[in-house]
mmCIF file of C-alpha atoms in Angstrom:
data_model
loop_
_atom_site.group_PDB
_atom_site.id
_atom_site.type_symbol
_atom_site.label_atom_id
_atom_site.label_comp_id
_atom_site.label_asym_id
_atom_site.label_seq_id
_atom_site.Cartn_x
_atom_site.Cartn_y
_atom_site.Cartn_z
ATOM 1 C CA UNK A 1 60.574 36.779 2.963
ATOM 2 C CA UNK A 2 56.915 36.930 4.086
ATOM 3 C CA UNK A 3 55.635 37.851 7.437
ATOM 4 C CA UNK A 4 55.788 34.323 8.813
ATOM 5 C CA UNK A 5 58.793 33.028 6.878
ATOM 6 C CA UNK A 6 62.121 32.309 8.403
ATOM 7 C CA UNK A 7 64.588 35.187 8.671
ATOM 8 C CA UNK A 8 62.033 38.013 8.516
ATOM 9 C CA UNK A 9 63.995 41.261 9.196
ATOM 10 C CA UNK A 10 63.314 43.592 12.072
ATOM 11 C CA UNK A 11 63.014 47.345 11.614
ATOM 12 C CA UNK A 12 66.783 47.725 12.105
ATOM 13 C CA UNK A 13 67.422 45.104 9.399
ATOM 14 C CA UNK A 14 68.580 42.294 11.733
ATOM 15 C CA UNK A 15 67.044 38.963 10.671
ATOM 16 C CA UNK A 16 64.869 37.060 13.115
ATOM 17 C CA UNK A 17 64.522 33.306 12.773
ATOM 18 C CA UNK A 18 60.968 31.936 13.241
ATOM 19 C CA UNK A 19 60.573 28.136 13.428
ATOM 20 C CA UNK A 20 58.573 26.704 10.506
ATOM 21 C CA UNK A 21 56.003 24.869 12.721
ATOM 22 C CA UNK A 22 55.393 27.976 14.760
ATOM 23 C CA UNK A 23 54.892 30.004 11.589
ATOM 24 C CA UNK A 24 52.384 27.489 10.260
ATOM 25 C CA UNK A 25 50.405 27.482 13.507
ATOM 26 C CA UNK A 26 50.368 31.257 13.577
ATOM 27 C CA UNK A 27 49.029 31.300 10.022
ATOM 28 C CA UNK A 28 46.265 28.868 10.931
ATOM 29 C CA UNK A 29 45.247 30.991 13.895
ATOM 30 C CA UNK A 30 45.085 34.034 11.646
ATOM 31 C CA UNK A 31 42.902 32.239 9.085
ATOM 32 C CA UNK A 32 40.478 31.094 11.788
ATOM 33 C CA UNK A 33 39.341 34.661 12.309
ATOM 34 C CA UNK A 34 35.718 35.231 11.262
ATOM 35 C CA UNK A 35 36.601 38.034 8.880
ATOM 36 C CA UNK A 36 38.080 35.514 6.454
ATOM 37 C CA UNK A 37 34.907 33.292 6.465
ATOM 38 C CA UNK A 38 32.033 35.754 6.456
ATOM 39 C CA UNK A 39 31.215 35.010 2.800
ATOM 40 C CA UNK A 40 31.569 31.207 2.946
ATOM 41 C CA UNK A 41 28.420 28.994 2.820
ATOM 42 C CA UNK A 42 26.896 28.015 6.157
ATOM 43 C CA UNK A 43 26.994 24.583 7.743
ATOM 44 C CA UNK A 44 23.572 23.573 6.372
ATOM 45 C CA UNK A 45 24.543 24.600 2.845
ATOM 46 C CA UNK A 46 27.812 22.697 3.066
ATOM 47 C CA UNK A 47 25.984 19.576 4.285
ATOM 48 C CA UNK A 48 23.459 19.881 1.444
ATOM 49 C CA UNK A 49 26.231 20.275 -1.095
ATOM 50 C CA UNK A 50 28.015 17.223 0.294
ATOM 51 C CA UNK A 51 24.864 15.060 0.177
ATOM 52 C CA UNK A 52 24.087 16.202 -3.368
ATOM 53 C CA UNK A 53 27.628 15.395 -4.416
ATOM 54 C CA UNK A 54 27.346 11.886 -2.968
ATOM 55 C CA UNK A 55 23.996 11.268 -4.692
ATOM 56 C CA UNK A 56 25.329 12.545 -8.008
ATOM 57 C CA UNK A 57 28.368 10.342 -7.628
ATOM 58 C CA UNK A 58 26.237 7.275 -6.843
ATOM 59 C CA UNK A 59 23.857 7.872 -9.750
ATOM 60 C CA UNK A 60 26.784 8.506 -12.025
ATOM 61 C CA UNK A 61 28.276 5.197 -11.004
ATOM 62 C CA UNK A 62 25.029 3.451 -11.936
ATOM 63 C CA UNK A 63 24.555 5.331 -15.207
ATOM 64 C CA UNK A 64 28.128 4.993 -16.432
ATOM 65 C CA UNK A 65 27.847 1.296 -17.368
ATOM 66 C CA UNK A 66 24.688 2.205 -19.300
ATOM 67 C CA UNK A 67 26.563 4.645 -21.508
ATOM 68 C CA UNK A 68 25.516 7.882 -19.783
ATOM 69 C CA UNK A 69 23.190 10.433 -21.363
ATOM 70 C CA UNK A 70 19.449 10.944 -21.021
ATOM 71 C CA UNK A 71 18.552 7.291 -21.519
ATOM 72 C CA UNK A 72 20.906 6.270 -18.746
ATOM 73 C CA UNK A 73 19.418 8.861 -16.402
ATOM 74 C CA UNK A 74 15.912 7.632 -17.226
ATOM 75 C CA UNK A 75 16.989 4.058 -16.580
ATOM 76 C CA UNK A 76 18.397 5.080 -13.205
ATOM 77 C CA UNK A 77 15.141 6.821 -12.249
ATOM 78 C CA UNK A 78 13.114 3.756 -13.256
ATOM 79 C CA UNK A 79 15.376 1.484 -11.225
ATOM 80 C CA UNK A 80 15.028 3.735 -8.170
ATOM 81 C CA UNK A 81 11.229 3.818 -8.529
ATOM 82 C CA UNK A 82 11.125 0.054 -8.896
ATOM 83 C CA UNK A 83 13.199 -0.442 -5.760
ATOM 84 C CA UNK A 84 10.986 1.965 -3.815
ATOM 85 C CA UNK A 85 7.885 0.152 -5.058
ATOM 86 C CA UNK A 86 9.232 -3.226 -3.963
ATOM 87 C CA UNK A 87 10.134 -1.858 -0.539
ATOM 88 C CA UNK A 88 6.670 -0.320 -0.138
ATOM 89 C CA UNK A 89 5.005 -3.584 -1.194
ATOM 90 C CA UNK A 90 7.081 -5.565 1.299
ATOM 91 C CA UNK A 91 6.330 -3.057 4.046
ATOM 92 C CA UNK A 92 2.603 -2.491 3.492
ATOM 93 C CA UNK A 93 1.528 -5.442 1.368
ATOM 94 C CA UNK A 94 -0.563 -5.399 -1.759
ATOM 95 C CA UNK A 95 -2.852 -2.365 -2.200
ATOM 96 C CA UNK A 96 -6.177 -2.855 -0.484
ATOM 97 C CA UNK A 97 -9.419 -2.260 -2.335
ATOM 98 C CA UNK A 98 -11.503 -1.584 0.750
ATOM 99 C CA UNK A 99 -12.830 1.639 -0.768
ATOM 100 C CA UNK A 100 -14.593 -0.361 -3.464
ATOM 101 C CA UNK A 101 -15.794 -3.112 -1.143
ATOM 102 C CA UNK A 102 -19.220 -3.054 0.392
ATOM 103 C CA UNK A 103 -21.268 -2.211 -2.708
ATOM 104 C CA UNK A 104 -24.907 -3.210 -2.884
ATOM 105 C CA UNK A 105 -25.322 -6.960 -3.188
ATOM 106 C CA UNK A 106 -27.958 -6.896 -5.918
ATOM 107 C CA UNK A 107 -26.464 -4.093 -8.019
ATOM 108 C CA UNK A 108 -26.728 -5.011 -11.681
ATOM 109 C CA UNK A 109 -29.235 -7.810 -11.049
ATOM 110 C CA UNK A 110 -32.132 -7.771 -13.566
ATOM 111 C CA UNK A 111 -34.900 -6.966 -11.100
ATOM 112 C CA UNK A 112 -36.071 -8.939 -8.033
ATOM 113 C CA UNK A 113 -35.499 -12.642 -8.526
ATOM 114 C CA UNK A 114 -36.019 -15.690 -6.375
ATOM 115 C CA UNK A 115 -33.258 -17.639 -4.704
ATOM 116 C CA UNK A 116 -33.923 -20.545 -7.067
ATOM 117 C CA UNK A 117 -33.435 -18.289 -10.087
ATOM 118 C CA UNK A 118 -30.148 -16.954 -8.721
ATOM 119 C CA UNK A 119 -28.996 -20.507 -8.012
ATOM 120 C CA UNK A 120 -29.858 -21.593 -11.543
ATOM 121 C CA UNK A 121 -27.931 -18.647 -12.997
ATOM 122 C CA UNK A 122 -24.962 -19.415 -10.766
ATOM 123 C CA UNK A 123 -24.946 -23.044 -11.883
ATOM 124 C CA UNK A 124 -25.144 -22.001 -15.542
ATOM 125 C CA UNK A 125 -22.180 -19.628 -15.125
ATOM 126 C CA UNK A 126 -20.219 -22.345 -13.336
ATOM 127 C CA UNK A 127 -20.937 -24.856 -16.118
ATOM 128 C CA UNK A 128 -19.191 -22.630 -18.647
ATOM 129 C CA UNK A 129 -16.348 -21.675 -16.277
ATOM 130 C CA UNK A 130 -17.470 -18.079 -15.662
ATOM 131 C CA UNK A 131 -16.494 -18.267 -12.014
ATOM 132 C CA UNK A 132 -16.751 -14.553 -11.194
ATOM 133 C CA UNK A 133 -20.371 -14.461 -12.376
ATOM 134 C CA UNK A 134 -21.049 -17.761 -10.626
ATOM 135 C CA UNK A 135 -19.764 -16.352 -7.320
ATOM 136 C CA UNK A 136 -21.877 -13.204 -7.662
ATOM 137 C CA UNK A 137 -25.078 -15.102 -8.403
ATOM 138 C CA UNK A 138 -24.462 -17.733 -5.742
ATOM 139 C CA UNK A 139 -23.989 -15.077 -3.048
ATOM 140 C CA UNK A 140 -27.203 -13.417 -4.187
ATOM 141 C CA UNK A 141 -28.975 -16.781 -4.041
ATOM 142 C CA UNK A 142 -27.687 -17.318 -0.516
ATOM 143 C CA UNK A 143 -28.965 -13.956 0.752
ATOM 144 C CA UNK A 144 -32.252 -14.172 -1.145
ATOM 145 C CA UNK A 145 -32.821 -17.589 0.401
ATOM 146 C CA UNK A 146 -32.375 -16.100 3.873
ATOM 147 C CA UNK A 147 -34.895 -13.391 2.999
ATOM 148 C CA UNK A 148 -37.400 -15.923 1.690
ATOM 149 C CA UNK A 149 -37.124 -17.868 4.952
ATOM 150 C CA UNK A 150 -37.577 -14.591 6.937
ATOM 151 C CA UNK A 151 -34.122 -14.954 8.470
ATOM 152 C CA UNK A 152 -33.516 -11.542 6.932
ATOM 153 C CA UNK A 153 -36.070 -8.893 6.153
ATOM 154 C CA UNK A 154 -35.819 -7.764 2.503
ATOM 155 C CA UNK A 155 -34.015 -4.431 2.291
ATOM 156 C CA UNK A 156 -32.966 -2.750 -0.957
ATOM 157 C CA UNK A 157 -29.326 -1.665 -1.093
ATOM 158 C CA UNK A 158 -28.133 -4.155 1.510
ATOM 159 C CA UNK A 159 -24.468 -5.048 1.146
ATOM 160 C CA UNK A 160 -23.005 -8.513 1.498
ATOM 161 C CA UNK A 161 -21.252 -7.463 4.704
ATOM 162 C CA UNK A 162 -24.497 -6.177 6.197
ATOM 163 C CA UNK A 163 -26.365 -9.336 5.218
ATOM 164 C CA UNK A 164 -23.652 -11.512 6.750
ATOM 165 C CA UNK A 165 -23.614 -9.512 9.987
ATOM 166 C CA UNK A 166 -27.403 -9.595 10.362
ATOM 167 C CA UNK A 167 -27.693 -13.273 9.490
ATOM 168 C CA UNK A 168 -24.782 -14.099 11.779
ATOM 169 C CA UNK A 169 -26.717 -12.764 14.760
ATOM 170 C CA UNK A 170 -29.585 -15.143 13.980
ATOM 171 C CA UNK A 171 -27.199 -17.982 13.078
ATOM 172 C CA UNK A 172 -24.264 -17.580 15.454
ATOM 173 C CA UNK A 173 -22.791 -20.963 14.494
ATOM 174 C CA UNK A 174 -22.589 -19.737 10.901
ATOM 175 C CA UNK A 175 -21.387 -16.200 11.645
ATOM 176 C CA UNK A 176 -17.788 -16.956 10.670
ATOM 177 C CA UNK A 177 -18.582 -18.640 7.329
ATOM 178 C CA UNK A 178 -21.064 -15.878 6.496
ATOM 179 C CA UNK A 179 -18.452 -13.184 7.110
ATOM 180 C CA UNK A 180 -15.953 -15.076 4.950
ATOM 181 C CA UNK A 181 -18.538 -15.412 2.191
ATOM 182 C CA UNK A 182 -19.200 -11.666 2.257
ATOM 183 C CA UNK A 183 -15.490 -10.888 1.981
ATOM 184 C CA UNK A 184 -15.178 -13.310 -0.915
ATOM 185 C CA UNK A 185 -18.087 -11.679 -2.720
ATOM 186 C CA UNK A 186 -16.659 -8.169 -2.186
ATOM 187 C CA UNK A 187 -13.226 -9.224 -3.420
ATOM 188 C CA UNK A 188 -14.655 -10.737 -6.593
ATOM 189 C CA UNK A 189 -17.438 -8.237 -7.322
ATOM 190 C CA UNK A 190 -15.650 -5.018 -6.340
ATOM 191 C CA UNK A 191 -11.997 -5.851 -5.733
ATOM 192 C CA UNK A 192 -11.220 -7.472 -9.102
ATOM 193 C CA UNK A 193 -10.073 -10.691 -7.456
ATOM 194 C CA UNK A 194 -10.196 -13.645 -9.845
ATOM 195 C CA UNK A 195 -12.618 -16.364 -8.800
ATOM 196 C CA UNK A 196 -12.365 -20.105 -9.322
ATOM 197 C CA UNK A 197 -14.424 -23.242 -8.850
ATOM 198 C CA UNK A 198 -13.370 -23.557 -5.223
ATOM 199 C CA UNK A 199 -14.786 -20.101 -4.418
ATOM 200 C CA UNK A 200 -18.073 -20.961 -6.066
ATOM 201 C CA UNK A 201 -18.306 -24.311 -4.264
ATOM 202 C CA UNK A 202 -17.678 -22.673 -0.905
ATOM 203 C CA UNK A 203 -20.675 -20.398 -1.391
ATOM 204 C CA UNK A 204 -22.857 -23.165 -2.791
ATOM 205 C CA UNK A 205 -22.060 -25.474 0.130
ATOM 206 C CA UNK A 206 -22.744 -22.675 2.617
ATOM 207 C CA UNK A 207 -26.063 -21.969 0.892
ATOM 208 C CA UNK A 208 -27.066 -25.608 1.375
ATOM 209 C CA UNK A 209 -25.894 -25.621 4.987
ATOM 210 C CA UNK A 210 -27.929 -22.501 5.767
ATOM 211 C CA UNK A 211 -31.011 -24.169 4.279
ATOM 212 C CA UNK A 212 -30.814 -26.845 6.987
ATOM 213 C CA UNK A 213 -30.771 -24.409 9.921
ATOM 214 C CA UNK A 214 -33.648 -23.190 12.079
ATOM 215 C CA UNK A 215 -32.772 -19.638 13.023
ATOM 216 C CA UNK A 216 -34.668 -16.877 14.733
ATOM 217 C CA UNK A 217 -35.749 -14.203 12.234
ATOM 218 C CA UNK A 218 -33.895 -10.870 12.165
ATOM 219 C CA UNK A 219 -36.212 -7.878 11.622
ATOM 220 C CA UNK A 220 -35.374 -4.869 9.439
ATOM 221 C CA UNK A 221 -32.684 -2.722 11.068
ATOM 222 C CA UNK A 222 -30.471 -5.630 11.977
ATOM 223 C CA UNK A 223 -31.745 -6.339 15.502
ATOM 224 C CA UNK A 224 -32.553 -9.757 16.863
ATOM 225 C CA UNK A 225 -36.095 -10.944 17.383
#
């Protein structure tokens, strides 16, 4: 018999009966001593191992119907990335292109041109359904028209946002539409947003509306007169 078994003999050979439950409890107390656990992994390691086991088990459950192997593992990774992408899109929305917005309004234009020339080019683009080009030229016509009427002072490198902000101070009733027009231009010209006839018409109608106003001129630097 072992040390904790029933009927363990004394030194004089007389057996001593030890209840089974008491023996089990005594064994547990003995095993709780630190000397028996000094080489076991710590709590953090055990938690890490448990989490890794659960992840492996979950991925294995997904990959098993796919036949296992490298292709199944790749499929699992792609599914996880897709789910994360959908969650990020729902949380933060579509990626913004603000870094590319705000480029110079007349970048790429073939030299200084009049508002009438920009309007004619915009109309020609619209006639053949090239709406992105029509939007670009119509916004340029709008701003050039404001410069020709001295609402804005000509300034190389001006952006659509800057033109809208400066013109909006001289035309406060049109400040909102001007800001919207600038955003539309930036989205189409720099943000790769597809344009359509409606976008072009919005700018063309605003251009006509601005031609009927009588604003105070805004000098270079963006201040009011």
